[in-house]
mmCIF file of N, CA, C and O in Angstrom:
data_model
loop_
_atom_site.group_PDB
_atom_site.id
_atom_site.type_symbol
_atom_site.label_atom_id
_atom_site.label_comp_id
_atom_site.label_asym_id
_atom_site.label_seq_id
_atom_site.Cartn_x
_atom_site.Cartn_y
_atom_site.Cartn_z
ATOM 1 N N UNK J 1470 -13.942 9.764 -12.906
ATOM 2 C CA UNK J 1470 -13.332 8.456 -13.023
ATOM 3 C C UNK J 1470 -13.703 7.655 -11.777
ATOM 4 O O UNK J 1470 -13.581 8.052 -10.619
ATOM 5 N N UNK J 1471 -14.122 6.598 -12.134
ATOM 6 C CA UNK J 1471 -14.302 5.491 -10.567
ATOM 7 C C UNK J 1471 -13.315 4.799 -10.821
ATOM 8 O O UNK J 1471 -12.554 4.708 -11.784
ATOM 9 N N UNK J 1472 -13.437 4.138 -9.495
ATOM 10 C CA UNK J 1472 -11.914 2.761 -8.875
ATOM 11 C C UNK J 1472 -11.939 2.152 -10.149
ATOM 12 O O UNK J 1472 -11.105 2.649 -10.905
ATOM 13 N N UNK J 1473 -12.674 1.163 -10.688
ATOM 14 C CA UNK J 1473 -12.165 0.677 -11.873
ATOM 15 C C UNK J 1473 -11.472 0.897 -13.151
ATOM 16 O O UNK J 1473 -10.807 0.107 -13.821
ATOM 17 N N UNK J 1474 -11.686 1.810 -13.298
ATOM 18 C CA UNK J 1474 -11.116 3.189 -14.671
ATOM 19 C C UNK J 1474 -9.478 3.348 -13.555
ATOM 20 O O UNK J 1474 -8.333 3.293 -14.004
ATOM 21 N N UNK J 1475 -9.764 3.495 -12.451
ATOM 22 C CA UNK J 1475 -8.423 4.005 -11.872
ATOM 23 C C UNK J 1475 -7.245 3.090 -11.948
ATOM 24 O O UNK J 1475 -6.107 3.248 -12.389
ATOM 25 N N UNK J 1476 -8.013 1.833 -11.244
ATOM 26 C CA UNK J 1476 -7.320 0.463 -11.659
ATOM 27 C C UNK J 1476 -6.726 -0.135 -12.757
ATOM 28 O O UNK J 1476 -5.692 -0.794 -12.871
ATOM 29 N N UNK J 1477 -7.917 0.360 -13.861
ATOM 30 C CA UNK J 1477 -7.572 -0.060 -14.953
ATOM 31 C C UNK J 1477 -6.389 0.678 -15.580
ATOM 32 O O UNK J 1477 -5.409 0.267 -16.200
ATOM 33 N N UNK J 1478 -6.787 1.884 -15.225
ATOM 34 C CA UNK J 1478 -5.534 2.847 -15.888
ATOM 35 C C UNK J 1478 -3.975 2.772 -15.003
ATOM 36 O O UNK J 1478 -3.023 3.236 -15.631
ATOM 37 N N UNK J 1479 -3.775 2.395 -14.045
ATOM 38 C CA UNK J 1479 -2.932 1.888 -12.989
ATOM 39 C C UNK J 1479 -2.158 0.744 -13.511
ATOM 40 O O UNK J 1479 -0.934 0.827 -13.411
ATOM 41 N N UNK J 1480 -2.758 -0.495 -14.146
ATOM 42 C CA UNK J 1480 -2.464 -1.691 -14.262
ATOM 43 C C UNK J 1480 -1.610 -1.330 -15.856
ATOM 44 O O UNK J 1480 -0.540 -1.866 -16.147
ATOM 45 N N UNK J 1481 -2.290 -0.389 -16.709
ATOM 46 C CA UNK J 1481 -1.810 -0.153 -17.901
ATOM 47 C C UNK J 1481 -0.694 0.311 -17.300
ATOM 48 O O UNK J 1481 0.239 -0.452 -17.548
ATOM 49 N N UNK J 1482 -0.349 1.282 -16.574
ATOM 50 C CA UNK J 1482 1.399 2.191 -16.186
ATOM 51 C C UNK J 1482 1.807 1.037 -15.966
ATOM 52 O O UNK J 1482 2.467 0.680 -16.941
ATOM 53 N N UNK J 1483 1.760 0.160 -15.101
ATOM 54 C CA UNK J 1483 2.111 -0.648 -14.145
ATOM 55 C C UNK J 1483 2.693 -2.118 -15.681
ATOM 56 O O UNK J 1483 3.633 -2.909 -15.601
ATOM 57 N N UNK J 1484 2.259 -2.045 -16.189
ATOM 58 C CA UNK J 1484 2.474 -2.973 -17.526
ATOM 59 C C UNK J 1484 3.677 -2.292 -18.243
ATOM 60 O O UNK J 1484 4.735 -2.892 -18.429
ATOM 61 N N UNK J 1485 3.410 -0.723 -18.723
ATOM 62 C CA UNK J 1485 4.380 -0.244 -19.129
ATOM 63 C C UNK J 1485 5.530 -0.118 -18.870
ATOM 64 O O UNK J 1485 6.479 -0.382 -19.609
ATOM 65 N N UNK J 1486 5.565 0.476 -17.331
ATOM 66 C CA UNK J 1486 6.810 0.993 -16.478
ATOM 67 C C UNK J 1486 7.183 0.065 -14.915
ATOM 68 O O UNK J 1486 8.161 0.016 -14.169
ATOM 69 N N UNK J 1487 6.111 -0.450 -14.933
ATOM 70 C CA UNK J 1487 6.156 -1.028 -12.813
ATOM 71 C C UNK J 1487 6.972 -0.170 -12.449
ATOM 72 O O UNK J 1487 8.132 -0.452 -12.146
ATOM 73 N N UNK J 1488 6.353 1.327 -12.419
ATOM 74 C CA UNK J 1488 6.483 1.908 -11.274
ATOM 75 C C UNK J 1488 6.172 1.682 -9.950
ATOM 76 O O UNK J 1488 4.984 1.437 -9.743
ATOM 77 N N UNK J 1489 7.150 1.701 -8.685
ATOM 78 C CA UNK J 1489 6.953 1.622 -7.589
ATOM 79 C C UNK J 1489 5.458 2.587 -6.937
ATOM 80 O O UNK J 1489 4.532 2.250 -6.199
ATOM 81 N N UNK J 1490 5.773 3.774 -7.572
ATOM 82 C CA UNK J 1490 4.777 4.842 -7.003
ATOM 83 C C UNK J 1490 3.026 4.318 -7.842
ATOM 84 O O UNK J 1490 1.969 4.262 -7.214
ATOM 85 N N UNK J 1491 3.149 4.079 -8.988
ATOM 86 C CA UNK J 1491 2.123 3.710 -9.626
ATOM 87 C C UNK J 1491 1.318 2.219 -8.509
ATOM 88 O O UNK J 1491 0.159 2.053 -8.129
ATOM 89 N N UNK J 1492 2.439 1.486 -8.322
ATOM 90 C CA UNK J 1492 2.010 -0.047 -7.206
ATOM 91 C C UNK J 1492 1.329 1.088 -5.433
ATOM 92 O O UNK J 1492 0.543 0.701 -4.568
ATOM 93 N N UNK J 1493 1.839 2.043 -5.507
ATOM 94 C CA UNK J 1493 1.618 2.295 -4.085
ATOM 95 C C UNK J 1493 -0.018 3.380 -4.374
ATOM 96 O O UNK J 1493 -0.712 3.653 -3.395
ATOM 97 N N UNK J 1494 -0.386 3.832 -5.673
ATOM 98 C CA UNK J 1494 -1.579 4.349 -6.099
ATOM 99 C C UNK J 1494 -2.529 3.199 -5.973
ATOM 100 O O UNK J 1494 -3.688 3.450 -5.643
ATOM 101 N N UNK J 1495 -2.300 2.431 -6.115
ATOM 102 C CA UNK J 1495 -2.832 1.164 -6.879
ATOM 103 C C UNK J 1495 -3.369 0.837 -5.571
ATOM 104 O O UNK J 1495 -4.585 0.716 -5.424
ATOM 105 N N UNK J 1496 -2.426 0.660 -4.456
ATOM 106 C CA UNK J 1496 -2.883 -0.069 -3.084
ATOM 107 C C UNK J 1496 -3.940 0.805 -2.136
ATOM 108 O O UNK J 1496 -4.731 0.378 -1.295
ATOM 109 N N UNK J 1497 -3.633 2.428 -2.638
ATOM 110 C CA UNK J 1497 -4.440 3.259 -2.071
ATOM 111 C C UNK J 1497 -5.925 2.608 -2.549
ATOM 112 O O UNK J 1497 -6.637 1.936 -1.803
ATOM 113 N N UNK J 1498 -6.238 2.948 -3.945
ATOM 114 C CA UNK J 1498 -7.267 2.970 -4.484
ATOM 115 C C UNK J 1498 -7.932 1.161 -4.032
ATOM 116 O O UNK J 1498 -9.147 1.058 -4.195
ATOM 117 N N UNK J 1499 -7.262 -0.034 -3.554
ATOM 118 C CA UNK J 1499 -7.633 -1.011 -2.929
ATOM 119 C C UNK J 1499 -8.074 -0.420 -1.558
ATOM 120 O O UNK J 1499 -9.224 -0.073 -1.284
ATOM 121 N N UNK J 1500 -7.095 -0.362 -0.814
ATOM 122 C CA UNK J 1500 -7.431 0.055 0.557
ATOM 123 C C UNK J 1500 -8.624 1.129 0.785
ATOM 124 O O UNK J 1500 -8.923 1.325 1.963
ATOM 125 N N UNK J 1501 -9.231 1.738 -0.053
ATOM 126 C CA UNK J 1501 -10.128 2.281 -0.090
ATOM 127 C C UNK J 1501 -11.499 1.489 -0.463
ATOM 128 O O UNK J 1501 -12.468 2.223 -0.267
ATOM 129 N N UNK J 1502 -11.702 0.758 -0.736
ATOM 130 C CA UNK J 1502 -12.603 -0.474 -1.593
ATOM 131 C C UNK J 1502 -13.024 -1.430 -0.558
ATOM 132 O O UNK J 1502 -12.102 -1.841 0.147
ATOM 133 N N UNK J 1503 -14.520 -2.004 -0.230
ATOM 134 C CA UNK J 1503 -14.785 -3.179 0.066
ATOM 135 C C UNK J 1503 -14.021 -4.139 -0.125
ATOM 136 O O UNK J 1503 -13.894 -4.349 -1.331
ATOM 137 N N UNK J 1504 -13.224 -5.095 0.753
ATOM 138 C CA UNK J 1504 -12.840 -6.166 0.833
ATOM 139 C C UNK J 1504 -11.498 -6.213 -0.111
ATOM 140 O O UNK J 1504 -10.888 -7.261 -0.326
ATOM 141 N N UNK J 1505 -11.182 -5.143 -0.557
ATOM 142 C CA UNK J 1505 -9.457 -4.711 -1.167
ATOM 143 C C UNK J 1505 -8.455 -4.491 0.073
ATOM 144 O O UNK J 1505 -7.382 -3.989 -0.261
ATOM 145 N N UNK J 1506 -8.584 -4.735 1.249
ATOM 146 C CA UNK J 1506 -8.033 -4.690 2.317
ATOM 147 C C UNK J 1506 -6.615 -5.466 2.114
ATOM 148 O O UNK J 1506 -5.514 -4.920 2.173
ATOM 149 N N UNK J 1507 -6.878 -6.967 1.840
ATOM 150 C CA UNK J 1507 -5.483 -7.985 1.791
ATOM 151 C C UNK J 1507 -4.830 -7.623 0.443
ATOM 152 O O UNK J 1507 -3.759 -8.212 0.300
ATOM 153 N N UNK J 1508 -5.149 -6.869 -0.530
ATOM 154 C CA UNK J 1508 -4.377 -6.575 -1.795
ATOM 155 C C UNK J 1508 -3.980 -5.517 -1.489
ATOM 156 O O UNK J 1508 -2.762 -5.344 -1.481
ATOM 157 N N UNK J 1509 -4.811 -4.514 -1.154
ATOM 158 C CA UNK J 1509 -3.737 -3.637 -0.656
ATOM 159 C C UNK J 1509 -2.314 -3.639 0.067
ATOM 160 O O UNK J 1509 -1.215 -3.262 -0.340
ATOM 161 N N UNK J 1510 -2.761 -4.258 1.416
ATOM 162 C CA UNK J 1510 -0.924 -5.153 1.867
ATOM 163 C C UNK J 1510 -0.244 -5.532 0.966
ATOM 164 O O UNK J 1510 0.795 -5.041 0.524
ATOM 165 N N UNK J 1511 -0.887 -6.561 0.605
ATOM 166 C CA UNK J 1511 0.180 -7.334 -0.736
ATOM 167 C C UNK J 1511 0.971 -6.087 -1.569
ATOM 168 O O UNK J 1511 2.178 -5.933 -1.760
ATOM 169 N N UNK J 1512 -0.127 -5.296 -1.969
ATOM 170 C CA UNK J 1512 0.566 -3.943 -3.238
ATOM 171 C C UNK J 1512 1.507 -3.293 -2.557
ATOM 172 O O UNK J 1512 2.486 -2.938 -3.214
ATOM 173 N N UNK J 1513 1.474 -2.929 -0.926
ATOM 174 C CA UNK J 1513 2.018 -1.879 -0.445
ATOM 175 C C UNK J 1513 3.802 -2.736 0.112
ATOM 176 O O UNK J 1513 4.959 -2.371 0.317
ATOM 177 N N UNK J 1514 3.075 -3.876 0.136
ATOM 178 C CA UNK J 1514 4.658 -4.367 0.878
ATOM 179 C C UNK J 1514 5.438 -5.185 -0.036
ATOM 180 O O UNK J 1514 6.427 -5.752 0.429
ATOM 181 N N UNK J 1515 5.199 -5.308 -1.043
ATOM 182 C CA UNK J 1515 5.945 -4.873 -2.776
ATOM 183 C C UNK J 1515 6.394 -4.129 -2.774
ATOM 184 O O UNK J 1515 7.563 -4.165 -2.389
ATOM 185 N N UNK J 1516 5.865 -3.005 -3.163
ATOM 186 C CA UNK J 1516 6.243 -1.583 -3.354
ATOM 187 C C UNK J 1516 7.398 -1.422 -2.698
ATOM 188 O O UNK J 1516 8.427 -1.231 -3.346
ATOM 189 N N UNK J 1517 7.421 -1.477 -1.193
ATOM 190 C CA UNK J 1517 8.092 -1.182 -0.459
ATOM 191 C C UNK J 1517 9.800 -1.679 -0.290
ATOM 192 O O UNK J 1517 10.863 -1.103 -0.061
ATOM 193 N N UNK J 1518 9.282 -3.300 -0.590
ATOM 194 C CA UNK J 1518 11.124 -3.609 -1.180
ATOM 195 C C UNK J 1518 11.335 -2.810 -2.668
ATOM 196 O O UNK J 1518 12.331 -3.130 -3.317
ATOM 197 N N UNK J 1519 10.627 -2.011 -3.096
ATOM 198 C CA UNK J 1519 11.779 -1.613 -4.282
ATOM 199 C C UNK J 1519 11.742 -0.097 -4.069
ATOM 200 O O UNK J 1519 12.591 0.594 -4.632
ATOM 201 N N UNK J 1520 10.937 0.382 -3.397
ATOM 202 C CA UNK J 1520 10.831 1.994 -2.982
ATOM 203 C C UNK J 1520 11.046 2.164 -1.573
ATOM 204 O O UNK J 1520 10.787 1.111 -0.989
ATOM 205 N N UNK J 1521 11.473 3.213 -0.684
ATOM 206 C CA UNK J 1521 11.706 3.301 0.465
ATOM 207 C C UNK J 1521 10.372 4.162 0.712
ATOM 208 O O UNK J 1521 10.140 5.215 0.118
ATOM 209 N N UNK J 1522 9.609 3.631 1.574
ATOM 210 C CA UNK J 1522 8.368 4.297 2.072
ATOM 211 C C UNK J 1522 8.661 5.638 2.782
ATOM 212 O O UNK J 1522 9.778 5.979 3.171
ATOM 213 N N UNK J 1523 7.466 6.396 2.911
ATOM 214 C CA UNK J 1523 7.161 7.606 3.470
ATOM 215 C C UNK J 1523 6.775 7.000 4.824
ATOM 216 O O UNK J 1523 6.449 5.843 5.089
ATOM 217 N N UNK J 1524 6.908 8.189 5.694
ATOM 218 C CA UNK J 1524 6.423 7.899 7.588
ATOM 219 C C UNK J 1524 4.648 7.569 7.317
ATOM 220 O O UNK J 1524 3.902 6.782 7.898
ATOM 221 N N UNK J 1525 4.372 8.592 6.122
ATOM 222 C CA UNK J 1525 2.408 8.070 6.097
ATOM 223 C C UNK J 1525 2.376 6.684 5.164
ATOM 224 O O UNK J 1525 1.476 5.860 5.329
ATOM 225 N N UNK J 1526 3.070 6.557 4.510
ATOM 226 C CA UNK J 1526 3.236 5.532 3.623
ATOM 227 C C UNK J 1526 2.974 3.912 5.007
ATOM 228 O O UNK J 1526 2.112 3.034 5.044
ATOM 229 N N UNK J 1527 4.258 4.214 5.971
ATOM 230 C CA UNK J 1527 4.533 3.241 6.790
ATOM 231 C C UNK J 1527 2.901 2.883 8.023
ATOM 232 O O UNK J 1527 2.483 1.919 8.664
ATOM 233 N N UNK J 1528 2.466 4.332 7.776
ATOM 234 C CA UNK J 1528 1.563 4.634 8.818
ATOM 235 C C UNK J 1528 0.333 3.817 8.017
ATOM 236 O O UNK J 1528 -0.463 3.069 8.584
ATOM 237 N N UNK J 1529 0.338 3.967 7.298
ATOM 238 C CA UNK J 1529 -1.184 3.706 6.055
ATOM 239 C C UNK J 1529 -1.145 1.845 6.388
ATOM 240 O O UNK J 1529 -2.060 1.144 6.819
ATOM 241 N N UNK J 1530 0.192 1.466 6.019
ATOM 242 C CA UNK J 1530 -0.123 -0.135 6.248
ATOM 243 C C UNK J 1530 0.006 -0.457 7.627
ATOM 244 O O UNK J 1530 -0.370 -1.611 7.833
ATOM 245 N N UNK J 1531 0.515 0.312 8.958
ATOM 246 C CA UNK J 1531 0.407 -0.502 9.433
ATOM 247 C C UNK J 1531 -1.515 -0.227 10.204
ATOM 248 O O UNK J 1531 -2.107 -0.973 10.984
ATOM 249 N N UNK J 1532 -1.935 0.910 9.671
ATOM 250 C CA UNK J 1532 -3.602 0.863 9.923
ATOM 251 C C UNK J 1532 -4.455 -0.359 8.979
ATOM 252 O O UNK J 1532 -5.549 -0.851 9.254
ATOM 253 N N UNK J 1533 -3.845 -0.568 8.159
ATOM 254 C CA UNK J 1533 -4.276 -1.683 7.474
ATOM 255 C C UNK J 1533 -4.142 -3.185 7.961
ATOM 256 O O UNK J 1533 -4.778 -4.181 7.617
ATOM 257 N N UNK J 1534 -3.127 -3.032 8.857
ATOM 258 C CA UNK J 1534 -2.854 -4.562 9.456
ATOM 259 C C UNK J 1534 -3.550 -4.356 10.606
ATOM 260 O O UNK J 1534 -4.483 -5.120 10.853
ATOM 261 N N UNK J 1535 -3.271 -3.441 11.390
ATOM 262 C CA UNK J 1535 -4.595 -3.282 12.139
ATOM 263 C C UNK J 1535 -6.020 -3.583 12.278
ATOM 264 O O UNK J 1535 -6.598 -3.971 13.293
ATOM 265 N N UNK J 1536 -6.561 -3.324 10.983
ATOM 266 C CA UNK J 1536 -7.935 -3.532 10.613
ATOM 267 C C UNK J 1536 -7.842 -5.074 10.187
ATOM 268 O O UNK J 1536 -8.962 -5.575 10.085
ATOM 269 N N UNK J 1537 -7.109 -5.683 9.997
ATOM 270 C CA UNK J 1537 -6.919 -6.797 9.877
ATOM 271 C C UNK J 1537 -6.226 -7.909 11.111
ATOM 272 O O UNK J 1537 -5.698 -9.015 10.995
ATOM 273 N N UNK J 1538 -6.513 -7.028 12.313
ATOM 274 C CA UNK J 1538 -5.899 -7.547 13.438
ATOM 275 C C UNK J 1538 -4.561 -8.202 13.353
ATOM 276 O O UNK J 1538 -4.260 -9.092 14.149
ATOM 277 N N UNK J 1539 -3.783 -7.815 12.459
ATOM 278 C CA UNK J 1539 -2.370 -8.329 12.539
ATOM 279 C C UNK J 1539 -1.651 -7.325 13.378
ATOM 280 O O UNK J 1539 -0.902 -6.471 12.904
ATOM 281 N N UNK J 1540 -1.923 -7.472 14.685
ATOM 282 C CA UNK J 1540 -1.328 -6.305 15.893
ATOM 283 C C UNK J 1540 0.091 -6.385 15.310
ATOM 284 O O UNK J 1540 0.385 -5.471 14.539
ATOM 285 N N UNK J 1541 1.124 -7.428 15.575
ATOM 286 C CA UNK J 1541 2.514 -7.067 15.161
ATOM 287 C C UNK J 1541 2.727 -6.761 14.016
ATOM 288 O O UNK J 1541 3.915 -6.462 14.137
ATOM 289 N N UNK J 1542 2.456 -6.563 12.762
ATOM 290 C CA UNK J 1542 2.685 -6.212 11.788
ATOM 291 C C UNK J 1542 2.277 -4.975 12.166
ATOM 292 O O UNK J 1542 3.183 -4.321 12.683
ATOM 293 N N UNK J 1543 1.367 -4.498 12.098
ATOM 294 C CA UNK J 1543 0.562 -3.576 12.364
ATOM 295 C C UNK J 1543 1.840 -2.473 13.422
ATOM 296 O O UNK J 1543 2.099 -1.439 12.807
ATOM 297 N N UNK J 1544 2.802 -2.606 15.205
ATOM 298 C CA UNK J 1544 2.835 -2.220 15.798
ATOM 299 C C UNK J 1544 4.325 -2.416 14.806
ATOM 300 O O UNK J 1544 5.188 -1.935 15.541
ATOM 301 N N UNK J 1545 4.902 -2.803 13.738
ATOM 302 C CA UNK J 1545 6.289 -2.941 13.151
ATOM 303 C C UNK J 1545 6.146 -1.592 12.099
ATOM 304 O O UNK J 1545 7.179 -1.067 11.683
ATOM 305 N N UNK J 1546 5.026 -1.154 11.763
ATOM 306 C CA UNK J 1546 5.251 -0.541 10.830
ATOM 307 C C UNK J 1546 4.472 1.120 11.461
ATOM 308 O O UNK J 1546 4.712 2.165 10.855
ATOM 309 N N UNK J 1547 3.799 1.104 12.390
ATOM 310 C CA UNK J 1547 3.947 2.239 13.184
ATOM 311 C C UNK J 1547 5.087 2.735 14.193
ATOM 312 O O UNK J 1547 5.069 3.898 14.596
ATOM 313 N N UNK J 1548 5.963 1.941 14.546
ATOM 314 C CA UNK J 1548 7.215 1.810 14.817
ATOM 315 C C UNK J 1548 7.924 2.673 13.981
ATOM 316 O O UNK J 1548 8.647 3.602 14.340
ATOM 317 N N UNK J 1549 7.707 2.358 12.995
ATOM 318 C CA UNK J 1549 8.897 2.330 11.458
ATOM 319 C C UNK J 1549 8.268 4.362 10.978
ATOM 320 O O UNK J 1549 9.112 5.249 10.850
ATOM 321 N N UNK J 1550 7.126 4.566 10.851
ATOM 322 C CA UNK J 1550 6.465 5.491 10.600
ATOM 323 C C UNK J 1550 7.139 6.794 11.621
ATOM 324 O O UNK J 1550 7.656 7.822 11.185
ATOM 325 N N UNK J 1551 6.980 6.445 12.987
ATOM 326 C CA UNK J 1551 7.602 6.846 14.293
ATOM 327 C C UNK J 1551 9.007 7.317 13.421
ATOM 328 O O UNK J 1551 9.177 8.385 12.832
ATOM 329 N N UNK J 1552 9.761 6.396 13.514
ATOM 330 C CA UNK J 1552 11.292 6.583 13.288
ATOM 331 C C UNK J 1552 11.860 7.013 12.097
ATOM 332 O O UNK J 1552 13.075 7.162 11.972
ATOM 333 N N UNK J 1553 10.635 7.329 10.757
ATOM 334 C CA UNK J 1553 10.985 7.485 9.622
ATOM 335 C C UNK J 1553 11.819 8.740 9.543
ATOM 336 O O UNK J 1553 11.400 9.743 10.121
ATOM 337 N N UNK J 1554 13.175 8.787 8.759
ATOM 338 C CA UNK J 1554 14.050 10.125 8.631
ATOM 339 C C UNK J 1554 13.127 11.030 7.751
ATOM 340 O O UNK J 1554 12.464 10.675 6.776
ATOM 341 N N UNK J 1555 13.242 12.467 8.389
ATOM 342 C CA UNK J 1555 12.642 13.023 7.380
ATOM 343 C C UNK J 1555 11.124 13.650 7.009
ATOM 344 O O UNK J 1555 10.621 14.587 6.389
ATOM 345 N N UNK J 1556 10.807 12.678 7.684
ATOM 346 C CA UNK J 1556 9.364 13.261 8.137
ATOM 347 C C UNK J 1556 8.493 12.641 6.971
ATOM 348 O O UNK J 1556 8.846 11.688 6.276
ATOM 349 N N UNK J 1557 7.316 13.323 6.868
ATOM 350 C CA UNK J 1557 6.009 12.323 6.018
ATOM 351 C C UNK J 1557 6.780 12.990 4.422
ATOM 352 O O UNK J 1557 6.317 12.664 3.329
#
């Protein structure tokens, strides 16, 4: 299966159910992709008001804002990763 088949099959759950976890697959398989960088954010910090993130979850976007030089976003959500209860 490639990203598109993944996407595609993603967007179908995501139609059916909007699963939170299905939106946070979804942002992986962006964040992995040429220039899927800013959709990924977008997918992941959705997700996130309706699911309570994981410490890698928190860690994943704030390397993403990073790469996108958004240092404070970026240093809010490695913060958050840091302090997550519970562990990854």
């Amino acid at each position: 299966m490639n990203a598109i088949e993944a996407l595609d099959l993603l967007d179908q759950t995501l139609r059916e159910r909007n699963a939170p976890e299905a939106q946070r697959v979804r942002a992986l398989v962006f964040a992995l992709r040429p220039g899927g960088r800013r959709e990924s954010i977008r997918t992941l910090e959705e997700s996130f008001t309706r699911l309570r993130p994981t410490a890698d979850e928190e860690f994943l976007l704030g390397r993403l804002y990073e790469a996108d030089q958004d240092w404070d976003r970026a240093n809010e959500h490695f913060l958050a990763a840091v302090g997550a209860k519970g562990g990854a």
